[in-house]
Tab-separated table of C-alpha atoms in Angstrom:
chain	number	residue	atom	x	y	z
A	1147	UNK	CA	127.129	88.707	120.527
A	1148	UNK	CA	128.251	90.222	117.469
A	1149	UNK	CA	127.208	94.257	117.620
A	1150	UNK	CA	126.066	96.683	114.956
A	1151	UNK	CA	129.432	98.778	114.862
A	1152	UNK	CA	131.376	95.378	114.089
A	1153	UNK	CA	128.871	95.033	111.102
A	1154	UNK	CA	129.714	98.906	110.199
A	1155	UNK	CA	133.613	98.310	110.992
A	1156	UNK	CA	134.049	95.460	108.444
A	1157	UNK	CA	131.272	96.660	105.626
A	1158	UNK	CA	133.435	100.406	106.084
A	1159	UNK	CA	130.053	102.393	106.418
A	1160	UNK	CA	128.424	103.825	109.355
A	1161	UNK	CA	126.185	101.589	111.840
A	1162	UNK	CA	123.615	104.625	110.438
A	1163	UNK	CA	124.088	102.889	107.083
A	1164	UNK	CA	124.032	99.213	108.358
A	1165	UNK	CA	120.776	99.605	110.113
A	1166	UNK	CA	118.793	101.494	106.779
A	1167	UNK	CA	120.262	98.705	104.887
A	1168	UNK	CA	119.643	96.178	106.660
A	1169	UNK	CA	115.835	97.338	107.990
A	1170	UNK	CA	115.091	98.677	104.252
A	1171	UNK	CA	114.180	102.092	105.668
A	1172	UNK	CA	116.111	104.734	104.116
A	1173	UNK	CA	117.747	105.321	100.708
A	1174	UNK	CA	121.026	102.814	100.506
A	1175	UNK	CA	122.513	102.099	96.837
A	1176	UNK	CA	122.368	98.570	96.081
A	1177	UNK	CA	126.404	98.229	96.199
A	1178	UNK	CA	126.178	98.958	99.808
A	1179	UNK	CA	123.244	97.453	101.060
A	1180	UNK	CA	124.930	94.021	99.010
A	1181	UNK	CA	128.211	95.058	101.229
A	1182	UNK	CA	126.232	95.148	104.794
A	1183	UNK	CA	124.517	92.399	104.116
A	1184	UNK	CA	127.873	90.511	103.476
A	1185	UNK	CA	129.517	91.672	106.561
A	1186	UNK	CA	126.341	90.647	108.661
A	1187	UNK	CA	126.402	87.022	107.423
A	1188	UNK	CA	129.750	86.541	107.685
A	1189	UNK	CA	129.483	87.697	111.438
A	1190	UNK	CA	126.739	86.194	112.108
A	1191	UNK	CA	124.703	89.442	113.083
A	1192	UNK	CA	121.216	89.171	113.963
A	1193	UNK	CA	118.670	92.526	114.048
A	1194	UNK	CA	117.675	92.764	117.372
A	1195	UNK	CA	113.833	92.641	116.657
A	1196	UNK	CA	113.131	94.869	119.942
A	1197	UNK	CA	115.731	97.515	118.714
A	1198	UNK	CA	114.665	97.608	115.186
A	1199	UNK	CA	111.194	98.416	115.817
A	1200	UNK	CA	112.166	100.966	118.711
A	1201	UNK	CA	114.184	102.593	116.326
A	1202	UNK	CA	111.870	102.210	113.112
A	1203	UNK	CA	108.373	102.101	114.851
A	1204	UNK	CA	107.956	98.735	112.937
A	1205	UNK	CA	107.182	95.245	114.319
A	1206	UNK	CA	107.989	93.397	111.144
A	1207	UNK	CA	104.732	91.746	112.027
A	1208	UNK	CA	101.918	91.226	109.562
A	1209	UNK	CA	98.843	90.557	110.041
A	1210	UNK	CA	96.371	88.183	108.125
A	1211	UNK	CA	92.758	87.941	108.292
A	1212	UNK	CA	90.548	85.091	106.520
A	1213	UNK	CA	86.867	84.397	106.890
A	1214	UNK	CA	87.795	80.682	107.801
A	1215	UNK	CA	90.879	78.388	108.620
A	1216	UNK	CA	89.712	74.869	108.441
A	1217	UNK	CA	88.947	75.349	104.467
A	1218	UNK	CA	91.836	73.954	102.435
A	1219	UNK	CA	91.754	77.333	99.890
A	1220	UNK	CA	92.477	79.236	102.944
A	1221	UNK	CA	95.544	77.306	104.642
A	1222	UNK	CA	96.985	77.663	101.332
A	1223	UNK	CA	96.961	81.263	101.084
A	1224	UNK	CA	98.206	81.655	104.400
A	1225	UNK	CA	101.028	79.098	103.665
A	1226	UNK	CA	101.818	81.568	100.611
A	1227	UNK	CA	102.087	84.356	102.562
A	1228	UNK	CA	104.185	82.991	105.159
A	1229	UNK	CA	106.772	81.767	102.560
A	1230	UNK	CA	106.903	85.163	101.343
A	1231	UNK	CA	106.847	87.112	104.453
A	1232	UNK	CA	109.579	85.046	106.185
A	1233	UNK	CA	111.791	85.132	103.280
A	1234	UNK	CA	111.695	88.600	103.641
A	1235	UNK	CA	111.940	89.246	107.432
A	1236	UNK	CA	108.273	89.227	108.237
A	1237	UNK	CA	106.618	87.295	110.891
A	1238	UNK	CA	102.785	87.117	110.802
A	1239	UNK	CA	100.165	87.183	112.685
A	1240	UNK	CA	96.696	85.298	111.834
A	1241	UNK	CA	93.527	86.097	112.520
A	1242	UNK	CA	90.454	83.968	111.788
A	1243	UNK	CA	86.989	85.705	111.210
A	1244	UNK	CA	85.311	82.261	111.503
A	1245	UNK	CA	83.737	83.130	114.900
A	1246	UNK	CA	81.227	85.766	113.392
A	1247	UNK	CA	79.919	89.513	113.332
A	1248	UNK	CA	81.565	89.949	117.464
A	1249	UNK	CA	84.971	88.384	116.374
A	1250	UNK	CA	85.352	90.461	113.247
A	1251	UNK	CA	84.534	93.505	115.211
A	1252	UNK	CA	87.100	92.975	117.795
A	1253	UNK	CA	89.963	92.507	115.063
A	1254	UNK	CA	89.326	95.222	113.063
A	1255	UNK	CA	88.511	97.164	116.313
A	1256	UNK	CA	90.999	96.625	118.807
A	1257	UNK	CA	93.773	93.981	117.362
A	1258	UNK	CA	94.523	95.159	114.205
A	1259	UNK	CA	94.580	99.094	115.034
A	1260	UNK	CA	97.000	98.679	118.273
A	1261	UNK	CA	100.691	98.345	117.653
A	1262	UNK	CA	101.038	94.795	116.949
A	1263	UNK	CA	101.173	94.512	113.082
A	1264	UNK	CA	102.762	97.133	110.723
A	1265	UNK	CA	100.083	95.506	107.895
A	1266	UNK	CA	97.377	93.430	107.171
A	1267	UNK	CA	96.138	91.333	104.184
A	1268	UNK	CA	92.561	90.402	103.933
A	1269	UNK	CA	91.782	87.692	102.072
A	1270	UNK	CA	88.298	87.444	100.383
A	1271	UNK	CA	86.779	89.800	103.007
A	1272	UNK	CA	84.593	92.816	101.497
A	1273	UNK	CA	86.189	95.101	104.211
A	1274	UNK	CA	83.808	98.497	105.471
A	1275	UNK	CA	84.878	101.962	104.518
A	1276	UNK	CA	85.696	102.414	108.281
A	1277	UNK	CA	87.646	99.428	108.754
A	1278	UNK	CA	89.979	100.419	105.673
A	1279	UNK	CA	90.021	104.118	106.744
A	1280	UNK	CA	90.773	103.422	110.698
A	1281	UNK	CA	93.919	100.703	109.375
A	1282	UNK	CA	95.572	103.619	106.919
A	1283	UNK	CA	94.798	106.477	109.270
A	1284	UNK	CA	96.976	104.499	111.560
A	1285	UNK	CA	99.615	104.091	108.884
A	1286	UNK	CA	98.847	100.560	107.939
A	1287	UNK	CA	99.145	99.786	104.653
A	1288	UNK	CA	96.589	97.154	102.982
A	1289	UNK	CA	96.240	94.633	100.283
A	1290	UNK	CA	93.433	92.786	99.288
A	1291	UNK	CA	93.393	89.016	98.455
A	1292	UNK	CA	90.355	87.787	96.081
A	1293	UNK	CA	88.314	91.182	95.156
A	1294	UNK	CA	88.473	95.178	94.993
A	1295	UNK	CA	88.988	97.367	98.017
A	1296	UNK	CA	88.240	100.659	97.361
A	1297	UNK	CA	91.625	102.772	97.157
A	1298	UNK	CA	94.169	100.022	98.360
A	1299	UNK	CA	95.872	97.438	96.693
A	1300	UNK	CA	93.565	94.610	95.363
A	1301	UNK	CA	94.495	90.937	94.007
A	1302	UNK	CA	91.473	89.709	92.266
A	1303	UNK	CA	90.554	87.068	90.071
A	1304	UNK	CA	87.728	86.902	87.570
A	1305	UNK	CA	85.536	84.554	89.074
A	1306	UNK	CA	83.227	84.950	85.780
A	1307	UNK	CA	86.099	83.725	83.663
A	1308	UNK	CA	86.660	80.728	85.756
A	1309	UNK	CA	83.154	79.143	85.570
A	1310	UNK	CA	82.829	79.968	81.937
A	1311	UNK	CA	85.573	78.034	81.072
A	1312	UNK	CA	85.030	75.401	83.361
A	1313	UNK	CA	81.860	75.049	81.807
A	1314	UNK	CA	83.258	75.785	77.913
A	1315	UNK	CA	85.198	72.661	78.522
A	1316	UNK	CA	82.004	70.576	79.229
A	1317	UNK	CA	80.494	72.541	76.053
A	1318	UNK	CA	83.615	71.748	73.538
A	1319	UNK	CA	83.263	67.959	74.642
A	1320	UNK	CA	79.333	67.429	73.606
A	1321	UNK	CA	77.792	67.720	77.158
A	1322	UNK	CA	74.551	69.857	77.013
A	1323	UNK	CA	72.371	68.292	80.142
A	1324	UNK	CA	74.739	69.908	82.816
A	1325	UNK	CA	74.306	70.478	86.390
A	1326	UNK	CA	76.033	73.752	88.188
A	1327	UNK	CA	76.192	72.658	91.666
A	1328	UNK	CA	76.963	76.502	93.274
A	1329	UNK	CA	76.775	78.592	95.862
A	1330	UNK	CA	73.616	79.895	97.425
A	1331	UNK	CA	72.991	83.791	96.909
A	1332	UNK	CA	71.441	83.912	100.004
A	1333	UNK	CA	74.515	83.074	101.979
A	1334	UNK	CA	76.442	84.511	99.364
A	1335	UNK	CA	80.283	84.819	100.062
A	1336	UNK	CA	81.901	87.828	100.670
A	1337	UNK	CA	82.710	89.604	96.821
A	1338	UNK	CA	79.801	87.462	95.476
A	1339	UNK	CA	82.110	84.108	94.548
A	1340	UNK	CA	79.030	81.730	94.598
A	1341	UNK	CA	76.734	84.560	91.903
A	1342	UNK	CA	79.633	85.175	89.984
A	1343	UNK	CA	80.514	81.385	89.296
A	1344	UNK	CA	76.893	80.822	88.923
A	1345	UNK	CA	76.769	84.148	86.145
A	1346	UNK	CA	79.493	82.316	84.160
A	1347	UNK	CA	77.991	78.995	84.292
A	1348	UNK	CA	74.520	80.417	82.450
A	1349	UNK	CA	76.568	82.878	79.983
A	1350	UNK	CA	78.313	79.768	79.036
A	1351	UNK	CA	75.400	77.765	78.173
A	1352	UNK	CA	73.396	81.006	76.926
A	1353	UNK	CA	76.156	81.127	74.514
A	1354	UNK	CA	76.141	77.737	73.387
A	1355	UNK	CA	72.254	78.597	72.775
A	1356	UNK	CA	71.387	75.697	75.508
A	1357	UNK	CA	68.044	77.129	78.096
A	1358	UNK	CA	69.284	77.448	81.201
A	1359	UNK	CA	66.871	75.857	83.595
A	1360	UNK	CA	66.470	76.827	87.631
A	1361	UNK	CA	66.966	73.078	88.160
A	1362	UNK	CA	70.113	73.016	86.619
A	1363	UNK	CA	71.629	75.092	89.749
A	1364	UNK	CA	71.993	73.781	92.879
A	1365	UNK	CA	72.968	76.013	95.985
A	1366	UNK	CA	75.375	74.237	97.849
A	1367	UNK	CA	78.015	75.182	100.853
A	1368	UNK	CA	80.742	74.933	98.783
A	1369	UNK	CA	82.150	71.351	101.358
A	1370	UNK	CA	82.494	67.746	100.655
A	1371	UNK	CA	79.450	66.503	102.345
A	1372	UNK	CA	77.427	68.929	100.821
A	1373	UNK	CA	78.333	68.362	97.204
A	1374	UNK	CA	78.123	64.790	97.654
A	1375	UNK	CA	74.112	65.076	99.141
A	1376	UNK	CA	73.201	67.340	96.108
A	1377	UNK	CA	74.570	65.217	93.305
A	1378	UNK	CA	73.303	61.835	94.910
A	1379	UNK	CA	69.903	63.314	94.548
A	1380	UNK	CA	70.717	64.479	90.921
A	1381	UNK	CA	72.212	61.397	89.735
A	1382	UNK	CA	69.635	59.365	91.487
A	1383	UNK	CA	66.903	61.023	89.566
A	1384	UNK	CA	65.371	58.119	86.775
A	1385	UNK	CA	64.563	60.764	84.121
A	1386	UNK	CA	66.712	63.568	84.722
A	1387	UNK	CA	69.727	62.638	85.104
A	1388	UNK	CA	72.786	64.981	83.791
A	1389	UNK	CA	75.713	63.693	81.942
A	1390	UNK	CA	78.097	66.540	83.789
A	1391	UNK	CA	78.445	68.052	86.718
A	1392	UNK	CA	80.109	71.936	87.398
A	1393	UNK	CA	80.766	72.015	90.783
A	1394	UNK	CA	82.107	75.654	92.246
A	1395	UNK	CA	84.796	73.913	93.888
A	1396	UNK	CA	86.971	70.876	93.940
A	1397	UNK	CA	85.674	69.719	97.541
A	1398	UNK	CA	82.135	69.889	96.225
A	1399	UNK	CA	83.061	68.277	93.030
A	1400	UNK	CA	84.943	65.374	95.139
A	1401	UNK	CA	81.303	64.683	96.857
A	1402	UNK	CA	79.811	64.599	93.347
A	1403	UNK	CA	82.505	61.671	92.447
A	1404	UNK	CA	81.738	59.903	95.338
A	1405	UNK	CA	78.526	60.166	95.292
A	1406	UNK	CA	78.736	58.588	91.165
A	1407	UNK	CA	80.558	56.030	92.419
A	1408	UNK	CA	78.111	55.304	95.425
A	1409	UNK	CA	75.312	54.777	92.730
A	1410	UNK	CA	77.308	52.210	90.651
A	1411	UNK	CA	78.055	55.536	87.872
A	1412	UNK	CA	81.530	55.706	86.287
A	1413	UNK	CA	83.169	58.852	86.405
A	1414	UNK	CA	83.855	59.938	83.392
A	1415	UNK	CA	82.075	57.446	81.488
A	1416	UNK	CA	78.743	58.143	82.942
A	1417	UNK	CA	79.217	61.616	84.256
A	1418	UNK	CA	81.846	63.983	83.451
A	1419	UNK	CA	82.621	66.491	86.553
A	1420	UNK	CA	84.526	69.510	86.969
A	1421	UNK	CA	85.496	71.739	90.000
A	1422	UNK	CA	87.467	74.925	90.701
A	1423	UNK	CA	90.520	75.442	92.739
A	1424	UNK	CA	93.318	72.205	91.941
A	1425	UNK	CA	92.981	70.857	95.485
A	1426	UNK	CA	95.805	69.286	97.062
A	1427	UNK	CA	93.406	66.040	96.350
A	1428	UNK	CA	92.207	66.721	92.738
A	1429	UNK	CA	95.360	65.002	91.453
A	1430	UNK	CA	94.617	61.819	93.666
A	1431	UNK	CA	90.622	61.766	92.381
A	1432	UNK	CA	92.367	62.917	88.220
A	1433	UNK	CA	89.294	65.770	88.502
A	1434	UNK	CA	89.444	67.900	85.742
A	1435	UNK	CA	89.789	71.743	87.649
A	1436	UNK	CA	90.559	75.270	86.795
A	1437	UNK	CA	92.936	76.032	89.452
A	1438	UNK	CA	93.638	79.404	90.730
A	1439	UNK	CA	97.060	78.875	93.116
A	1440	UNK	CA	96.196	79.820	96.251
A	1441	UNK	CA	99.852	79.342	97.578
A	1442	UNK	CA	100.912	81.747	94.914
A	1443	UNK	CA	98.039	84.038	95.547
A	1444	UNK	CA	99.540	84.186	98.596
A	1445	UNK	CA	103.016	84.998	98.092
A	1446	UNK	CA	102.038	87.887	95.805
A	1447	UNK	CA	99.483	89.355	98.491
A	1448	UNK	CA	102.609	89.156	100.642
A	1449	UNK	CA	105.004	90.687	98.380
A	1450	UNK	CA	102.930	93.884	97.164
A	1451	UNK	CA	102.153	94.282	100.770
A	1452	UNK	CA	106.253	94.432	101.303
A	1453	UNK	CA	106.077	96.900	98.303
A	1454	UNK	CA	104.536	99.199	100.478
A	1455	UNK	CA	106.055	98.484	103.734
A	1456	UNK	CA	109.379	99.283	101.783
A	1457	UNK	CA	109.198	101.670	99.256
A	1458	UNK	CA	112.851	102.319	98.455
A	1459	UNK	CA	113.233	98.699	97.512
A	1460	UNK	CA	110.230	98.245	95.262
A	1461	UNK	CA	108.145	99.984	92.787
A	1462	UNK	CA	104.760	101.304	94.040
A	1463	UNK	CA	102.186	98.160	93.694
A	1464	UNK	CA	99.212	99.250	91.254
A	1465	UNK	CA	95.444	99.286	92.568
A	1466	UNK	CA	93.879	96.236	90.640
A	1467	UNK	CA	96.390	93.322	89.861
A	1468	UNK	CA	94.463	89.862	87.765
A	1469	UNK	CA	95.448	86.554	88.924
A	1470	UNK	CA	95.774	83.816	86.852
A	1471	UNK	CA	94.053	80.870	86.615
A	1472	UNK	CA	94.112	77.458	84.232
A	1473	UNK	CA	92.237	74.801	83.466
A	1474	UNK	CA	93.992	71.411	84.060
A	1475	UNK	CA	92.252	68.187	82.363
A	1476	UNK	CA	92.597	65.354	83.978
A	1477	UNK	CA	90.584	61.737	83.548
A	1478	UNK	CA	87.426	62.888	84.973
A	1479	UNK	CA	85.716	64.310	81.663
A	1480	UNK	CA	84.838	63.013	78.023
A	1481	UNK	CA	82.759	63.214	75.634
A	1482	UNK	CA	79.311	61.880	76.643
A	1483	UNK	CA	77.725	58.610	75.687
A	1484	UNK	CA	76.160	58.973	72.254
């Protein structure tokens, strides 16, 4: 196996140089880091993972936390970070909050603060004062993924913005009788995603100077099944019935087709619906969508995290970084019947 002074040999530096080049610890000039990095492929070196973090105190580990795996959003932002991390020598680590109050607790507690990640992104978790104060006592730096933590790193995206124009859209094509199908403030998300989508929705139609009635919001658990049940009931309703249909997410806003289609309504002739996200299936169902990339929110959670990790390399990530979203029309809304 191909050693470290072999590396320093043929690159003409020291195996000093070779490892702060090749670990990004240390100041190298980017002539010589290009140089080691040449003479490691062409030998074929590999870090030795146990060395480098003996040497560095570093597990090139990461650690991710989400509130829930088996939610499509979610995969996809861990699938963005992973693409990132490994691309840059990272492995990671997930952990999955879905189990409750005991779960989180031991995480935050135990997991997280012994030596087995060097960082952690939490995505869409409102994390304590304590649990971001015990991580950066212990030297391990934080990003947030999906709102502000107070004095680390913070991805967010205006969640306002996104049901306003979702609902502008509805607006600019005629629609006034429209049903928000959102999430319930009394099982309200962590950053508030549900009120937030549900505050744009009625400063949309405020502005439009359309009354914004409490039975034109729904509270709904943001699945399939769920949005389905609520807008079967809507839809079914013989005086009532709305010509569109905001739902706070694509899954929800699948149900609502389905549930359309279950009552003999055609989507977009009938009802016009919306959602929030671009799910992997809103292209299959041509749902109109603001998406908000949750691969790519990923990959730049990942990469200001490495910011920090490396400093030398990268300029110091700032505090509050916007991410973008865009609203994709698709087949699924028109103008309404006159």
């Amino acid at each position: 196996m191909v050693g470290i002074d072999e590396v320093a040999r043929l690159a003409g530096v020291s195996a000093a140089t070779v490892s702060r080049a090749l670990s990004g610890n240390g100041s190298v000039s980017a002539g010589t880091r290009a140089r080691v990095e040449s003479a490691a492929n062409d030998l074929h070196y590999v870090v030795s993972s146990n060395a480098s973090s003996l040497a560095s105190g570093r597990t090139r580990n990461v650690g991710v936390v989400v509130p829930h795996l088996n939610r499509w959003f979610f995969s996809s932002v861990v699938e963005g970070a992973e693409r990132a991390l490994l691309r840059n020598g990272y492995d990671l680590t997930l952990y999955n909050l879905s189990g409750g109050g005991d779960e989180r607790r031991s995480v935050f507690d135990h997991f997280l603060r012994r030596r087995r990640v060097d960082a952690v992104i939490a995505v869409a978790l409102e994390l304590t004062t304590d649990e971001i104060s015990g991580l950066l006592a212990l030297d391990k730096p934080l990003v947030g993924l999906g709102g502000p933590l107070a004095g680390v790193p913070s991805l967010e995206i205006d969640e306002i913005a996104i049901a306003r124009l979702a609902t502008e859209h509805l607006l600019m094509l005629g629609h006034t009788a429209i049903l928000h199908i959102g999430g319930s403030s009394e099982e309200d998300t962590d950053f508030h995603i549900g009120s937030h989508r549900r505050t744009g929705f009625q400063q949309a139609m405020t502005a439009a100077g359309l009354p914004v009635a409490a039975e034109s919001m729904i509270c709904a658990d943001f699945t399939m099944a769920n949005g389905y049940a609520h807008a079967k009931q809507a839809l079914g309703h013989p005086h009532h019935r709305p010509t569109a249909i905001f739902a706070a997410s694509d899954e929800m806003a699948i149900g609502a087709t389905l549930a359309a289609r279950d009552l003999g309504l055609s989507v977009p002739k009938d009802v016009s619906i919306v959602g929030i996200d671009d799910h992997e299936l809103a292209d299959f169902f041509q749902l109109t969508t603001v998406a908000q990339f949750p691969e790519r929110q990923g990959e730049l959670a990942a990469e200001t995290l490495i910011a920090q990790l490396e400093p030398s390399r990268h300029e110091e990530p700032a505090l509050r970084v916007p991410l973008p979203f865009e609203l994709i029309v698709r087949s699924s809304t028109a103008r309404p019947l006159e």
